[in-house]
Structures are given as structure tokens and as C-alpha cells.
CSV table of C-alpha atoms in Angstrom, one decimal:
chain,number,residue,atom,x,y,z
O,1,MET,CA,147.0,76.6,112.2
O,2,ASN,CA,147.1,75.0,115.7
O,3,CYS,CA,148.9,77.9,117.2
O,4,HIS,CA,146.1,80.2,116.0
O,5,ASP,CA,143.3,78.1,117.4
O,6,LYS,CA,143.1,79.9,120.7
O,7,ALA,CA,143.4,83.2,118.9
O,8,HIS,CA,140.5,82.2,116.5
O,9,ARG,CA,138.4,81.3,119.5
O,10,LEU,CA,139.1,84.7,121.0
O,11,ILE,CA,138.4,86.4,117.7
O,12,HIS,CA,134.9,84.9,117.6
O,13,THR,CA,134.3,85.7,121.2
O,14,TYR,CA,135.3,89.3,120.4
O,15,LEU,CA,132.8,89.3,117.4
O,16,ASP,CA,130.1,88.1,119.8
O,17,GLY,CA,131.0,90.9,122.2
O,18,ASP,CA,131.8,88.6,125.0
O,19,LEU,CA,135.5,89.4,125.5
O,20,SER,CA,136.7,90.0,129.0
O,21,LYS,CA,139.4,92.6,129.8
O,22,ALA,CA,142.1,90.0,130.2
O,23,GLU,CA,141.2,88.2,127.0
O,24,GLU,CA,141.2,91.5,125.1
O,25,LYS,CA,144.8,92.1,126.2
O,26,ILE,CA,145.8,88.6,125.1
O,27,LEU,CA,144.1,88.9,121.7
O,28,SER,CA,145.4,92.4,120.9
O,29,SER,CA,149.0,91.5,121.7
O,30,HIS,CA,148.7,88.4,119.6
O,31,LEU,CA,147.3,90.3,116.6
O,32,GLU,CA,150.1,92.8,116.8
O,33,GLU,CA,152.6,90.1,116.0
O,34,CYS,CA,150.6,87.7,113.9
O,35,GLU,CA,149.6,88.8,110.4
O,36,ALA,CA,147.7,85.7,109.6
O,37,CYS,CA,145.3,86.2,112.5
O,38,GLN,CA,145.0,89.9,111.5
O,39,ARG,CA,143.9,88.9,108.1
O,40,HIS,CA,141.6,86.3,109.5
O,41,LEU,CA,139.8,88.8,111.6
O,42,TYR,CA,139.6,91.3,108.7
O,43,GLU,CA,138.0,88.6,106.5
O,44,LEU,CA,135.5,87.7,109.1
O,45,LYS,CA,134.6,91.3,109.7
O,46,ARG,CA,134.2,91.9,106.0
O,47,THR,CA,132.0,88.8,105.7
O,48,ILE,CA,129.7,90.2,108.3
O,49,THR,CA,129.5,93.6,106.7
O,50,LEU,CA,128.7,92.0,103.3
O,51,LEU,CA,125.8,89.9,104.8
O,52,PRO,CA,123.1,92.6,105.3
O,53,SER,CA,123.4,93.6,101.7
O,54,THR,CA,121.2,90.7,100.5
O,55,GLU,CA,118.1,91.5,98.5
O,56,GLN,CA,115.2,93.3,100.2
O,57,VAL,CA,112.1,91.4,99.3
O,58,SER,CA,108.5,91.9,100.4
O,59,ALA,CA,105.7,89.5,100.8
O,60,PRO,CA,103.4,89.1,97.7
O,61,ALA,CA,100.6,91.6,97.4
O,62,ASP,CA,97.7,89.4,98.5
O,63,PHE,CA,99.6,87.3,101.0
O,64,THR,CA,97.5,88.2,104.0
O,65,LYS,CA,94.2,87.5,102.1
O,66,ASN,CA,95.5,84.1,101.0
O,67,VAL,CA,96.4,83.1,104.5
O,68,MET,CA,93.0,84.2,105.9
O,69,GLN,CA,91.3,82.1,103.3
O,70,LYS,CA,93.2,79.0,104.3
O,71,LEU,CA,92.6,79.3,108.1
O,72,PRO,CA,90.2,76.8,109.6
O,73,ALA,CA,86.7,78.3,110.2
O,74,GLU,CA,86.0,80.0,113.5
O,75,LYS,CA,83.1,79.1,115.7
O,76,LYS,CA,79.8,80.5,114.6
O,77,ARG,CA,79.0,81.8,118.1
O,78,VAL,CA,82.1,84.0,117.9
O,79,THR,CA,81.1,85.4,114.5
O,80,TYR,CA,77.8,86.6,115.9
O,81,LEU,CA,79.4,88.0,118.9
O,82,ARG,CA,81.9,89.9,116.7
O,83,MET,CA,79.1,91.2,114.6
O,84,TRP,CA,77.3,92.4,117.7
O,85,LYS,CA,80.4,94.2,118.9
O,86,ALA,CA,81.0,95.8,115.6
O,87,HIS,CA,77.5,97.0,114.9
O,88,PRO,CA,75.6,96.8,118.2
O,89,LEU,CA,72.7,99.0,117.2
O,90,VAL,CA,72.1,97.3,113.9
O,91,VAL,CA,72.2,93.8,115.3
O,92,SER,CA,70.0,94.7,118.3
O,93,ALA,CA,67.4,96.3,116.0
O,94,ALA,CA,67.5,93.3,113.7
O,95,LEU,CA,67.0,90.9,116.6
O,96,LEU,CA,64.1,93.0,118.0
O,97,PHE,CA,62.5,93.0,114.6
O,98,ILE,CA,62.8,89.2,114.3
O,99,PHE,CA,61.3,88.7,117.7
O,100,MET,CA,58.5,91.1,117.0
O,101,ILE,CA,57.6,89.6,113.7
O,102,SER,CA,57.8,86.0,115.0
O,103,GLY,CA,55.7,87.0,118.0
O,104,VAL,CA,53.1,88.6,115.7
O,105,PHE,CA,53.2,85.6,113.5
O,106,ALA,CA,52.8,83.2,116.3
O,107,THR,CA,49.7,85.0,117.7
O,108,TRP,CA,48.3,85.2,114.2
O,109,HIS,CA,48.6,81.5,113.7
O,110,GLN,CA,48.0,80.6,117.3
O,111,ASP,CA,44.4,79.4,117.0
O,112,SER,CA,41.4,79.6,114.8
O,113,GLU,CA,39.1,79.5,117.8
O,114,LEU,CA,36.5,82.1,118.3
O,115,VAL,CA,37.7,84.9,120.6
O,116,VAL,CA,35.2,87.4,121.9
O,117,SER,CA,35.6,90.3,124.4
O,118,LYS,CA,33.5,89.8,127.5
O,119,GLN,CA,30.5,92.0,127.6
O,120,GLU,CA,27.0,91.8,129.0
O,121,GLY,CA,24.4,90.9,126.4
O,122,LEU,CA,26.6,89.4,123.7
O,123,MET,CA,25.2,86.2,122.3
O,124,ILE,CA,27.1,83.5,120.6
O,125,GLU,CA,25.6,81.1,118.1
O,126,GLU,CA,28.1,78.7,116.6
O,127,ASN,CA,30.7,81.0,115.0
O,128,THR,CA,28.6,84.1,115.0
O,129,VAL,CA,28.5,86.8,117.7
O,130,ILE,CA,25.2,88.6,117.9
O,131,VAL,CA,24.4,91.9,119.5
O,132,PRO,CA,20.7,91.3,120.1
O,133,ALA,CA,18.2,93.9,118.9
O,134,ASP,CA,17.2,95.5,122.1
O,135,VAL,CA,20.6,95.5,123.7
O,136,THR,CA,23.2,98.2,124.0
O,137,VAL,CA,26.6,96.7,124.6
O,138,SER,CA,28.9,99.2,126.4
O,139,GLY,CA,32.6,99.1,125.8
O,140,ASP,CA,34.8,97.9,122.9
O,141,VAL,CA,33.7,94.7,121.2
O,142,TYR,CA,36.4,92.5,119.9
O,143,VAL,CA,35.7,89.4,117.8
O,144,LYS,CA,38.4,87.2,116.3
O,145,ASN,CA,37.8,84.2,114.0
O,146,GLY,CA,34.1,84.7,114.0
O,147,ASP,CA,31.4,86.7,112.3
O,148,LEU,CA,29.5,89.5,113.9
O,149,ARG,CA,25.9,90.6,113.6
O,150,ILE,CA,24.8,93.8,115.1
O,151,ASP,CA,21.1,94.0,115.6
O,152,GLY,CA,21.2,96.3,118.6
O,153,SER,CA,23.9,98.9,119.3
O,154,VAL,CA,27.4,99.0,120.6
O,155,ASP,CA,28.6,101.9,122.7
O,156,GLY,CA,32.3,101.8,121.8
O,157,ASN,CA,34.6,100.5,119.1
O,158,VAL,CA,34.2,97.3,117.2
O,159,THR,CA,37.2,95.3,116.0
O,160,LEU,CA,36.5,92.4,113.8
O,161,ILE,CA,39.4,90.1,112.9
O,162,ASN,CA,39.2,87.3,110.4
O,163,GLY,CA,35.5,87.5,110.3
O,164,ARG,CA,32.6,89.1,108.4
O,165,LEU,CA,30.0,91.6,109.5
O,166,ILE,CA,26.7,89.9,108.7
O,167,GLU,CA,23.9,92.1,107.6
O,168,ASP,CA,20.3,90.9,107.8
O,169,GLU,CA,19.2,92.6,104.7
O,170,PRO,CA,22.1,93.6,102.5
O,171,ARG,CA,21.2,96.9,101.0
O,172,GLN,CA,22.6,97.3,97.5
O,173,GLY,CA,25.1,100.0,96.8
O,174,GLU,CA,25.3,101.1,100.4
O,175,PRO,CA,28.6,101.0,102.2
O,176,LEU,CA,29.1,98.6,105.1
O,177,MET,CA,29.1,101.4,107.6
O,178,ALA,CA,25.4,102.2,106.9
O,179,SER,CA,24.2,99.2,108.7
O,180,VAL,CA,26.4,99.9,111.6
O,181,GLY,CA,24.8,103.1,112.6
O,182,GLU,CA,24.4,101.6,116.0
O,183,VAL,CA,28.1,101.5,116.6
O,184,SER,CA,29.1,104.7,118.4
O,185,GLY,CA,32.8,104.3,117.9
O,186,GLU,CA,35.0,103.0,115.1
O,187,LEU,CA,34.4,99.8,113.3
O,188,LYS,CA,37.5,98.0,112.2
O,189,GLN,CA,37.7,94.9,110.0
O,190,ILE,CA,41.0,93.1,109.8
O,191,ASP,CA,41.5,90.1,107.6
O,192,GLN,CA,44.9,90.6,106.0
O,193,PHE,CA,48.1,89.6,107.7
O,194,PHE,CA,49.6,92.9,107.1
O,195,ASP,CA,46.6,94.6,108.5
O,196,TRP,CA,47.1,92.4,111.5
O,197,ILE,CA,50.7,93.5,111.8
O,198,TRP,CA,49.6,97.1,111.5
O,199,TYR,CA,47.0,96.6,114.2
O,200,GLN,CA,49.7,95.1,116.5
O,201,VAL,CA,52.0,98.1,115.9
O,202,GLU,CA,49.2,100.5,116.5
O,203,TYR,CA,48.3,98.7,119.7
O,204,VAL,CA,51.9,98.8,120.9
O,205,PHE,CA,52.2,102.5,120.1
O,206,GLN,CA,48.9,103.3,121.8
O,207,ASN,CA,50.1,101.5,124.9
O,208,VAL,CA,53.5,103.1,124.8
O,209,PHE,CA,52.1,106.6,124.6
O,210,ARG,CA,49.3,106.1,127.0
O,211,PHE,CA,50.8,107.4,130.2
P,1,MET,CA,102.9,98.3,118.5
P,2,GLU,CA,103.9,95.5,120.8
P,3,GLN,CA,100.8,96.2,122.9
P,4,VAL,CA,98.5,96.3,119.9
P,5,ILE,CA,99.8,92.9,118.8
P,6,ARG,CA,99.3,91.6,122.3
P,7,ASP,CA,95.7,92.7,122.3
P,8,LYS,CA,95.1,91.2,118.9
P,9,ILE,CA,96.5,87.9,120.0
P,10,ARG,CA,94.1,87.9,123.0
P,11,GLN,CA,91.2,88.5,120.6
P,12,VAL,CA,92.4,85.6,118.4
P,13,LYS,CA,92.6,83.3,121.5
P,14,LYS,CA,89.0,84.2,122.2
P,15,GLY,CA,88.2,82.9,118.8
P,16,ASP,CA,88.1,86.1,116.8
P,17,GLN,CA,89.6,85.1,113.5
P,18,SER,CA,89.5,88.5,112.0
P,19,ALA,CA,91.9,89.9,114.6
P,20,PHE,CA,94.5,87.6,113.1
P,21,GLU,CA,94.4,89.5,109.8
P,22,ASP,CA,96.2,92.5,111.3
P,23,VAL,CA,98.8,90.2,112.9
P,24,ILE,CA,99.6,88.7,109.5
P,25,ALA,CA,99.7,92.1,107.8
P,26,PHE,CA,102.1,93.3,110.5
P,27,TYR,CA,104.6,90.4,110.3
P,28,GLN,CA,104.1,89.2,106.7
P,29,ASP,CA,107.2,91.0,105.2
P,30,LYS,CA,109.5,90.0,108.1
P,31,ILE,CA,108.4,86.4,108.0
P,32,TYR,CA,108.3,86.1,104.2
P,33,ARG,CA,111.8,87.7,104.0
P,34,HIS,CA,113.1,85.3,106.6
P,35,CYS,CA,111.8,82.3,104.7
P,36,PHE,CA,113.0,83.7,101.4
P,37,ARG,CA,116.5,84.1,102.7
P,38,MET,CA,116.6,80.6,104.1
P,39,ILE,CA,115.1,78.9,101.1
P,40,GLY,CA,116.3,81.0,98.2
P,41,ASN,CA,113.3,81.2,96.0
P,42,ALA,CA,110.1,83.3,96.0
P,43,HIS,CA,107.5,80.7,95.3
P,44,GLU,CA,108.6,78.2,98.0
P,45,ALA,CA,109.1,81.1,100.4
P,46,GLU,CA,105.5,82.1,100.0
P,47,ASP,CA,104.2,78.6,100.6
P,48,ILE,CA,106.4,78.2,103.7
P,49,ALA,CA,105.5,81.6,105.1
P,50,GLN,CA,101.8,80.9,104.6
P,51,GLU,CA,102.1,77.6,106.4
P,52,ALA,CA,104.0,79.3,109.3
P,53,PHE,CA,101.1,81.7,109.8
P,54,ILE,CA,98.5,78.9,109.6
P,55,ARG,CA,100.4,76.9,112.1
P,56,ALA,CA,100.7,79.9,114.4
P,57,TYR,CA,96.9,80.4,114.2
P,58,ILE,CA,96.1,76.7,114.9
P,59,ASN,CA,98.5,76.6,117.9
P,60,ILE,CA,97.7,80.0,119.2
P,61,HIS,CA,96.6,78.6,122.6
P,62,SER,CA,100.0,77.2,123.2
P,63,PHE,CA,101.5,80.7,122.9
P,64,ASP,CA,102.4,82.2,126.3
P,65,ASP,CA,101.2,85.8,126.4
P,66,ARG,CA,104.1,86.9,128.6
P,67,ARG,CA,106.6,86.2,125.8
P,68,LYS,CA,107.3,88.1,122.6
P,69,PHE,CA,105.0,87.0,119.8
P,70,SER,CA,107.5,87.8,117.1
P,71,THR,CA,110.0,85.3,118.7
P,72,TRP,CA,107.4,82.6,118.7
P,73,LEU,CA,106.4,83.3,115.1
P,74,TYR,CA,110.1,83.3,113.9
P,75,ARG,CA,110.6,79.9,115.6
P,76,ILE,CA,107.6,78.5,113.8
P,77,ALA,CA,108.7,79.9,110.5
P,78,THR,CA,112.3,78.6,111.0
P,79,ASN,CA,111.1,75.1,111.9
P,80,VAL,CA,108.7,75.0,109.0
P,81,THR,CA,111.5,76.1,106.6
P,82,ILE,CA,114.0,73.5,108.0
P,83,ASP,CA,111.4,70.7,107.7
P,84,HIS,CA,110.8,71.8,104.2
P,85,ILE,CA,114.5,71.8,103.3
P,86,ARG,CA,115.0,68.3,104.8
P,87,LYS,CA,112.1,66.9,102.8
P,88,ARG,CA,113.2,68.2,99.4
P,89,LYS,CA,116.0,66.9,97.3
P,90,PRO,CA,119.3,68.2,98.7
P,91,ASP,CA,120.7,69.5,95.4
P,92,TYR,CA,117.5,71.2,94.3
P,93,PHE,CA,118.4,74.8,95.3
P,94,LEU,CA,121.9,74.7,93.8
P,95,ASP,CA,120.6,74.7,90.2
P,96,ASP,CA,117.7,76.9,91.1
P,97,LYS,CA,117.8,80.4,89.7
P,98,ILE,CA,116.8,83.0,92.2
P,99,LYS,CA,113.7,84.7,91.0
P,100,GLY,CA,113.1,88.5,91.1
P,101,THR,CA,116.5,89.5,89.6
P,102,GLU,CA,116.9,90.0,85.9
P,103,GLY,CA,120.0,88.2,84.7
P,104,LEU,CA,122.3,90.8,83.2
P,105,ASP,CA,125.0,88.9,81.5
P,106,MET,CA,128.7,89.9,81.0
P,107,TYR,CA,128.1,91.2,77.4
P,108,SER,CA,125.5,93.7,78.4
P,109,ARG,CA,127.8,95.0,81.1
P,110,LEU,CA,130.7,95.4,78.7
P,111,ILE,CA,128.6,97.2,76.1
P,112,SER,CA,127.1,99.5,78.7
P,113,ASN,CA,129.1,102.8,78.8
P,114,THR,CA,127.1,104.4,81.5
P,115,PRO,CA,128.6,103.4,84.8
P,116,SER,CA,125.5,103.4,87.0
P,117,PRO,CA,123.6,100.5,85.5
P,118,GLY,CA,126.8,98.5,85.4
P,119,GLU,CA,127.5,99.2,89.1
P,120,GLU,CA,123.9,98.4,89.9
P,121,ALA,CA,124.2,95.1,88.1
P,122,GLU,CA,127.4,94.4,89.9
P,123,SER,CA,126.0,95.0,93.3
P,124,ARG,CA,123.0,92.9,92.4
P,125,GLU,CA,125.3,90.3,91.2
P,126,LEU,CA,127.1,90.4,94.5
P,127,GLN,CA,123.9,90.3,96.5
P,128,ARG,CA,122.8,87.3,94.5
P,129,TYR,CA,126.1,85.6,95.1
P,130,ILE,CA,126.0,86.2,98.9
P,131,HIS,CA,122.4,85.0,99.0
P,132,GLN,CA,123.4,81.9,97.2
P,133,GLU,CA,126.2,81.2,99.6
P,134,ILE,CA,123.9,81.6,102.6
P,135,THR,CA,121.5,79.1,101.1
P,136,ARG,CA,124.3,76.7,100.7
P,137,LEU,CA,125.0,76.5,104.4
P,138,PRO,CA,123.4,73.6,106.3
P,139,PRO,CA,120.0,74.7,107.5
P,140,LYS,CA,120.8,75.0,111.2
P,141,TYR,CA,123.7,77.3,110.5
P,142,ARG,CA,121.8,79.1,107.8
P,143,SER,CA,118.9,80.1,110.1
P,144,ILE,CA,121.2,81.4,112.8
P,145,ILE,CA,123.3,83.5,110.4
P,146,ILE,CA,120.2,85.1,108.9
P,147,LEU,CA,118.7,85.8,112.3
P,148,ARG,CA,122.0,87.2,113.6
P,149,TYR,CA,123.3,89.4,110.8
P,150,ILE,CA,120.5,90.1,108.5
P,151,GLU,CA,117.6,90.3,110.9
P,152,GLU,CA,119.9,91.6,113.7
P,153,PHE,CA,118.6,89.4,116.5
P,154,SER,CA,120.8,89.3,119.7
P,155,LEU,CA,122.4,86.0,120.6
P,156,GLN,CA,119.9,85.6,123.5
P,157,GLU,CA,117.0,86.3,121.2
P,158,ILE,CA,118.2,83.6,118.8
P,159,SER,CA,118.6,81.2,121.7
P,160,ASN,CA,114.9,81.9,122.7
P,161,THR,CA,113.7,81.7,119.1
P,162,MET,CA,115.4,78.5,118.2
P,163,ASP,CA,114.9,77.0,121.7
P,164,ILE,CA,118.6,76.0,121.9
P,165,PRO,CA,121.2,76.9,124.6
P,166,LEU,CA,123.2,80.1,124.2
P,167,GLY,CA,126.4,78.1,124.0
P,168,THR,CA,125.1,76.1,121.1
P,169,VAL,CA,124.1,79.3,119.3
P,170,LYS,CA,127.6,80.7,119.7
P,171,THR,CA,129.3,77.5,118.5
P,172,ARG,CA,127.1,77.5,115.4
P,173,ILE,CA,127.6,81.1,114.7
P,174,HIS,CA,131.4,80.6,114.9
P,175,ARG,CA,131.3,77.8,112.4
P,176,ALA,CA,128.9,79.6,110.1
P,177,ARG,CA,131.1,82.7,110.1
P,178,GLU,CA,134.1,80.6,109.2
P,179,ALA,CA,132.3,78.8,106.4
P,180,LEU,CA,131.1,82.1,104.9
P,181,ARG,CA,134.5,83.7,105.3
P,182,LYS,CA,136.0,81.0,103.1
P,183,LYS,CA,133.3,81.6,100.5
P,184,LEU,CA,133.4,85.4,100.5
P,185,ARG,CA,137.0,86.2,101.0
P,186,TYR,CA,137.7,86.8,97.3
P,187,VAL,CA,134.6,88.7,96.5
């Protein structure tokens, strides 16, 4: 087969599409007079045409899912960022809610110290705030973590948080408001956490809509 | 599509794992098929193809954005397959029945008087034979033949994919063609 070696090389070069004009001439003139090489070329061409007819297979149904499960975990930071990108409104709202709740919670548990709004005439004895009998306090009174006794009168609203309204002579069967005739505005008592949240929300809204 | 994949890869590089899901979905058939043709059985092909994608994900930062992702992926898949072939017992696949084809034996073909199932079986028989002959080639020839004639890569693409010089690709193709010619000349 030595005499055909060169021809075989040219045949493969031809099959790779790299044949120059000169080589093409050499090969075609050789093929015209050499039946063995013709046959060789024919067999190679036929082999190539047979090849693409192998089975068409597809990846198994849950291939992608299986690979995804085997991948090493991504960084947490990226997960959050991706969530943010996918649902910006939901995530923002959730974050705002968390901050708000935690803020409210923090102020709720901040202290158990007595907090009183500053007004002329208010007296403080231990944990009780007193509006003396002959005094009219002007403006809203705010008492937190303490009790309140109103002997005089308040010209405004009274907000009482975590405390009791002390009455000198508790009158049976009468509602609390009866002894607070001296409060010109609203009297609010808050001692539940949810009331506290509600109060906060109200406060925020009042401020938002107060232009 | 090329651009879509490019964007997805960028997202993966930033650490977004979910973007890789679309990349797998897009290439899974091509890569699985490539592994299947090289290895010759479905179960192993699945394992190898999975490993190829996992390796691609882990090494995504070493992928150069300016190149074709598919080329890079094929290279990984080919290397994983060749490693796998080298590790296992050399004669293993010779006795291994190719799954996914029902074995119709000679008797059923003789009894059958309708021509079409017979012809179908014959062509399936031929396909199986060709497939078997391909898997009998040494791995380095096998991968090149599959890339060139079944997946229709250009010689230059094969050179890029396998990371070997163009001349070497040609030499191996010539040898592989000759080897297959001898096997398939009487089919």
C-alpha cells in the first residue's frame, strides 16, 4: 500500500476540505487510474455518512433539577439580593414592617421609668402624678409607667400608659369617665401591647396627615 | 440565545445560583448526548454529564466571557468522560448492553411479515452497531469523531474545545476515520 500512502493523505486532506488546487489535480488524476484508492475514498465517505445515524437520546426528565440539588450552596447575601430583585415591593414592605415592629417593641421595653409630660402645676409623688384640686392644667397630659390622680381639671387630652387612674372615692357602678369630668378632652388608657402598637400607628398617621 | 446565555453566566459569576438552572436546561441534551455517545450507556452518561455541569459551576470564574460558553462546557464534559473511561476497567463497555433499545432478535424479524418493523429494527440494529464501534475507539479518537461528525463541530472548534493544536486534531481524525472504515466497510 506504500504507493497509495500519498494518495491516502490527500484523500483525508480532501475530506477535511483543505485541498489546494494543485493537490486536487494530483488526487483526481490518481483516482482515475487507481481503483483501490477509489474504493478507499468511497468507504471513507460512506463511513462518514453512516456516523450521524446514531441514536438520538435526550437527557433524563429531571436532569436539571438533580444538578441544581448537587451544586454547592450560594452565599446567603446573594440569596437576599436576588429575592429583593425578584420581589422588590414585598421585600421592602416586609423589611419596613420588621423595623417598625422592632422599633415599637424597643420603645415599649425601653424603660419602666415614670415619664410625664411637662406642664405647670403637675405634682409627682413617688409613682403617682397628681393634678391638684385647685389647678387647671392646660395642654395634653401624658403619663407613662405611673398612676394618675386628677383632683383638679385638665384642659386637653389625657393619655395614660401602663398606669391606673386613681380615684379618691371609687363610686360603685359608675364608669371610669364619671370621675374625670374635669378632663375637657379625651381620656385614653393604654396597657396592652397591642393597644400600644395601635397608639403608635395612630400617632404616625396623625403626624403624616397633619400638614 | 448566545447573548441570553452570556447574561446568565454573568449572573452566575455574581453568585446567583438560580441563573445556572437555565444554563443547564439549555445545554443538558447536547451534553448528555455527547457523554452518552462517548461512554455508551445511559446510566453512566447521566452521572458524567451531571459532574460536568457541577464542575462548570464550581469553576465558572475561570471561564473567559469573551469565548463561547458551549466550547468550554464541551471541553469539561469531554475531559470528565475521558477521566471516567481511564478509571474504569478497560473491557467493561464491550460486554455492556446499550440501554434504551429493545433487543429484537433474529426470530422475531423472520416471523414478522410486515416490512416496516423489520426495517425499523434493522436500522436500529445498525445504529447500535455503529454506536458500539465508536465506543470501541480509544477515547481521544472517540471524542474527536463524535464532535466532528455527529455534533458537527468544525476542525477549529474541536481544536479550541479539546485545547489541542489543529494539526493534532487532523491527524487523529485521519486515524479515527481509517479505523472506522475498517469496522464499517461490510455493513
